């Protein structure tokens, strides 16, 4: 929601580097929500790299999370209507 920052993190750096060289290698990542006032954080979405790999940007908009990839022109839409 509007009170939180959304960011991504690559949980397996070596897999990220393998994905960089060959897109067939899956690169897991997580999307996190951080409250800048309270400093609390939580995971919003985790991908093992199969549905989307090497996520770079996550944007929450009207109940959906849109996740972009680092190296590939692909955007995944995830419904987060309870977020």
XYZ file of N, CA, C and O in Angstrom:
332
model
N 0.838 -1.186 0.000
C 0.000 0.000 0.000
C 0.878 1.243 0.000
O 2.089 1.153 0.015
N 0.316 2.432 0.033
C 1.068 3.669 -0.109
C 1.973 4.030 1.042
O 2.768 4.949 0.940
N 1.860 3.323 2.180
C 2.683 3.634 3.337
C 3.994 2.858 3.364
O 4.786 3.025 4.288
N 4.212 1.990 2.415
C 5.366 1.113 2.424
C 6.209 1.265 1.160
O 5.697 1.606 0.101
N 7.484 0.973 1.306
C 8.374 0.869 0.148
C 8.363 -0.580 -0.307
O 8.281 -1.489 0.517
N 8.452 -0.798 -1.589
C 8.507 -2.144 -2.146
C 9.866 -2.297 -2.820
O 10.280 -1.433 -3.606
N 10.560 -3.402 -2.521
C 11.856 -3.635 -3.163
C 12.038 -5.124 -3.425
O 11.333 -5.956 -2.865
N 12.970 -5.449 -4.294
C 13.276 -6.841 -4.602
C 14.680 -7.171 -4.090
O 15.513 -6.285 -3.901
N 14.903 -8.468 -3.902
C 16.212 -8.932 -3.455
C 16.474 -10.308 -4.059
O 15.592 -11.173 -4.054
N 17.674 -10.493 -4.561
C 18.066 -11.789 -5.140
C 18.625 -12.659 -4.027
O 19.661 -12.349 -3.453
N 17.917 -13.734 -3.725
C 18.274 -14.587 -2.592
C 19.420 -15.557 -2.882
O 20.031 -16.078 -1.957
N 19.708 -15.781 -4.130
C 20.784 -16.709 -4.533
C 21.676 -16.020 -5.565
O 21.473 -16.163 -6.776
N 22.674 -15.234 -5.113
C 23.504 -14.454 -6.045
C 24.184 -15.284 -7.147
O 24.288 -14.825 -8.279
N 24.625 -16.479 -6.822
C 25.282 -17.303 -7.845
C 24.295 -17.727 -8.933
O 24.642 -17.775 -10.107
N 23.062 -18.032 -8.535
C 22.040 -18.380 -9.529
C 21.692 -17.158 -10.391
O 21.410 -17.288 -11.574
N 21.724 -15.978 -9.777
C 21.488 -14.742 -10.528
C 22.564 -14.576 -11.603
O 22.272 -14.247 -12.756
N 23.823 -14.815 -11.244
C 24.914 -14.692 -12.216
C 24.811 -15.745 -13.321
O 25.083 -15.454 -14.486
N 24.380 -16.958 -12.964
C 24.177 -17.995 -13.984
C 23.056 -17.597 -14.935
O 23.139 -17.818 -16.140
N 21.993 -17.001 -14.376
C 20.869 -16.558 -15.211
C 21.323 -15.450 -16.164
O 20.872 -15.377 -17.303
N 22.214 -14.607 -15.680
C 22.736 -13.524 -16.520
C 23.406 -14.071 -17.782
O 23.271 -13.523 -18.859
N 24.106 -15.184 -17.635
C 24.806 -15.792 -18.777
C 23.895 -16.669 -19.628
O 24.133 -16.835 -20.812
N 22.866 -17.246 -18.989
C 21.975 -18.149 -19.711
C 20.591 -18.066 -19.078
O 20.391 -18.514 -17.952
N 19.633 -17.529 -19.811
C 18.289 -17.305 -19.278
C 17.573 -18.592 -18.872
O 16.570 -18.552 -18.180
N 18.074 -19.737 -19.270
C 17.449 -21.007 -18.890
C 17.721 -21.360 -17.423
O 17.045 -22.199 -16.855
N 18.700 -20.713 -16.792
C 18.965 -20.902 -15.366
C 18.008 -20.030 -14.561
O 17.946 -18.822 -14.765
N 17.272 -20.658 -13.647
C 16.337 -19.914 -12.809
C 17.076 -19.115 -11.741
O 18.071 -19.571 -11.184
N 16.570 -17.918 -11.460
C 17.149 -17.050 -10.439
C 16.049 -16.622 -9.464
O 15.236 -15.754 -9.773
N 16.005 -17.227 -8.266
C 14.974 -16.865 -7.300
C 15.165 -15.463 -6.740
O 16.274 -14.935 -6.732
N 14.056 -14.882 -6.273
C 14.112 -13.548 -5.675
C 12.884 -13.351 -4.799
O 11.911 -14.096 -4.885
N 12.940 -12.341 -3.969
C 11.811 -12.000 -3.131
C 11.423 -10.547 -3.320
O 12.248 -9.715 -3.699
N 10.160 -10.248 -3.062
C 9.666 -8.871 -3.057
C 9.304 -8.563 -1.605
O 8.566 -9.315 -0.970
N 9.841 -7.468 -1.103
C 9.670 -7.106 0.302
C 8.946 -5.773 0.448
O 9.083 -4.890 -0.394
N 8.221 -5.654 1.547
C 7.544 -4.421 1.913
C 8.242 -3.876 3.151
O 8.454 -4.608 4.123
N 8.592 -2.592 3.129
C 9.285 -1.957 4.250
C 8.531 -0.692 4.646
O 8.265 0.163 3.811
N 8.203 -0.593 5.913
C 7.584 0.621 6.435
C 8.707 1.561 6.849
O 9.465 1.245 7.770
N 8.870 2.706 6.198
C 10.001 3.584 6.496
C 9.925 4.254 7.873
O 10.942 4.681 8.401
N 8.750 4.310 8.465
C 8.599 4.937 9.781
C 8.944 3.949 10.891
O 9.769 4.220 11.760
N 8.328 2.774 10.845
C 8.526 1.782 11.913
C 9.700 0.845 11.651
O 10.084 0.094 12.532
N 10.218 0.854 10.419
C 11.324 -0.016 9.991
C 10.927 -1.497 9.964
O 11.773 -2.364 9.900
N 9.639 -1.784 10.009
C 9.195 -3.171 9.905
C 9.216 -3.592 8.446
O 9.032 -2.780 7.541
N 9.471 -4.872 8.243
C 9.524 -5.389 6.874
C 8.874 -6.760 6.822
O 8.717 -7.432 7.835
N 8.497 -7.135 5.643
C 7.888 -8.441 5.442
C 7.976 -8.839 3.987
O 8.137 -7.992 3.106
N 7.868 -10.125 3.750
C 7.922 -10.607 2.365
C 6.509 -10.551 1.773
O 5.538 -10.948 2.407
N 6.423 -10.004 0.591
C 5.149 -9.866 -0.111
C 4.984 -10.996 -1.124
O 3.894 -11.528 -1.313
N 6.091 -11.379 -1.758
C 6.047 -12.393 -2.815
C 7.432 -13.029 -2.918
O 8.446 -12.343 -2.788
N 7.454 -14.333 -3.145
C 8.720 -15.026 -3.385
C 8.566 -15.864 -4.638
O 7.545 -16.534 -4.829
N 9.575 -15.841 -5.501
C 9.568 -16.650 -6.719
C 10.817 -17.510 -6.736
O 11.921 -17.019 -6.507
N 10.642 -18.785 -7.001
C 11.792 -19.691 -7.068
C 12.528 -19.584 -8.403
O 13.534 -20.241 -8.618
N 12.020 -18.741 -9.289
C 12.655 -18.522 -10.578
C 11.947 -19.206 -11.727
O 12.280 -18.993 -12.885
N 10.949 -20.029 -11.419
C 10.262 -20.756 -12.481
C 9.209 -19.894 -13.183
O 9.159 -19.836 -14.404
N 8.364 -19.202 -12.411
C 7.310 -18.378 -13.026
C 7.858 -17.067 -13.563
O 7.395 -16.555 -14.573
N 8.834 -16.520 -12.874
C 9.557 -15.326 -13.311
C 10.925 -15.401 -12.644
O 11.047 -15.825 -11.500
N 11.941 -15.018 -13.364
C 13.309 -15.175 -12.891
C 14.020 -13.828 -12.840
O 13.815 -12.983 -13.705
N 14.851 -13.628 -11.812
C 15.669 -12.408 -11.680
C 14.817 -11.147 -11.665
O 15.039 -10.220 -12.429
N 13.857 -11.107 -10.767
C 13.003 -9.931 -10.653
C 13.799 -8.693 -10.277
O 14.713 -8.748 -9.460
N 13.459 -7.569 -10.887
C 14.225 -6.349 -10.632
C 13.375 -5.243 -10.024
O 13.823 -4.524 -9.152
N 12.159 -5.107 -10.486
C 11.296 -4.020 -10.039
C 9.932 -4.590 -9.688
O 9.419 -5.455 -10.390
N 9.365 -4.093 -8.596
C 8.016 -4.500 -8.206
C 7.214 -3.244 -7.897
O 7.671 -2.369 -7.175
N 6.040 -3.177 -8.484
C 5.155 -2.027 -8.287
C 3.780 -2.545 -7.881
O 3.212 -3.415 -8.545
N 3.256 -2.023 -6.792
C 1.916 -2.365 -6.329
C 0.950 -1.313 -6.866
O 1.151 -0.107 -6.664
N -0.089 -1.775 -7.576
C -1.040 -0.845 -8.171
C -2.430 -1.468 -8.201
O -2.622 -2.529 -8.824
N -3.364 -0.833 -7.536
C -4.777 -1.231 -7.542
C -4.974 -2.728 -7.259
O -5.676 -3.420 -7.989
N -4.319 -3.218 -6.218
C -4.521 -4.602 -5.795
C -3.662 -5.633 -6.488
O -3.784 -6.819 -6.212
N -2.809 -5.205 -7.389
C -1.940 -6.140 -8.099
C -0.480 -5.737 -7.940
O -0.151 -4.548 -7.826
N 0.381 -6.728 -7.938
C 1.822 -6.511 -7.899
C 2.355 -6.818 -9.293
O 2.101 -7.888 -9.844
N 3.069 -5.864 -9.880
C 3.668 -6.033 -11.200
C 5.169 -6.180 -10.995
O 5.814 -5.315 -10.402
N 5.738 -7.300 -11.487
C 7.154 -7.593 -11.289
C 7.838 -7.671 -12.652
O 7.391 -8.406 -13.537
N 8.920 -6.915 -12.798
C 9.715 -6.911 -14.035
C 10.987 -7.724 -13.822
O 11.435 -7.907 -12.699
N 11.588 -8.151 -14.912
C 12.829 -8.909 -14.854
C 14.021 -8.017 -15.182
O 13.888 -7.003 -15.850
N 15.195 -8.458 -14.731
C 16.420 -7.709 -14.990
C 16.822 -7.793 -16.457
O 17.068 -6.782 -17.100
N 16.889 -8.992 -16.995
C 17.469 -9.193 -18.320
C 16.456 -9.482 -19.424
O 16.803 -9.434 -20.588
N 15.236 -9.817 -19.056
C 14.259 -10.238 -20.057
C 13.064 -9.285 -20.098
O 12.666 -8.750 -19.074
N 12.464 -9.074 -21.259
C 11.320 -8.165 -21.388
C 10.009 -8.861 -21.001
O 9.205 -9.233 -21.845
N 9.829 -9.067 -19.700
C 8.660 -9.798 -19.218
C 8.173 -9.150 -17.928
O 8.968 -8.764 -17.073
N 6.853 -9.038 -17.765
C 6.247 -8.511 -16.544
C 5.216 -9.528 -16.061
O 4.368 -9.979 -16.830
N 5.311 -9.875 -14.785
C 4.364 -10.795 -14.163
C 3.391 -9.989 -13.315
O 3.796 -9.134 -12.526
N 2.101 -10.260 -13.475
C 1.060 -9.607 -12.677
C 0.570 -10.606 -11.629
O 0.158 -11.712 -11.970
N 0.655 -10.205 -10.359
C 0.241 -11.067 -9.251
C -0.864 -10.359 -8.468
O -0.668 -9.214 -8.044
N -1.978 -11.010 -8.300
C -3.075 -10.426 -7.539
C -2.780 -10.441 -6.039
O -2.524 -11.489 -5.472
N -2.778 -9.271 -5.416
C -2.549 -9.131 -3.976
C -3.670 -8.306 -3.359
O -3.447 -7.319 -2.696
N -4.876 -8.712 -3.552
C -6.017 -7.904 -3.136
C -6.167 -7.814 -1.622
O -6.888 -6.959 -1.129
N -5.484 -8.663 -0.869
C -5.550 -8.610 0.599
C -4.361 -7.887 1.202
O -4.205 -7.851 2.409
N -3.502 -7.322 0.393
C -2.285 -6.652 0.875
C -2.615 -5.335 1.497
O -3.361 -4.550 1.080
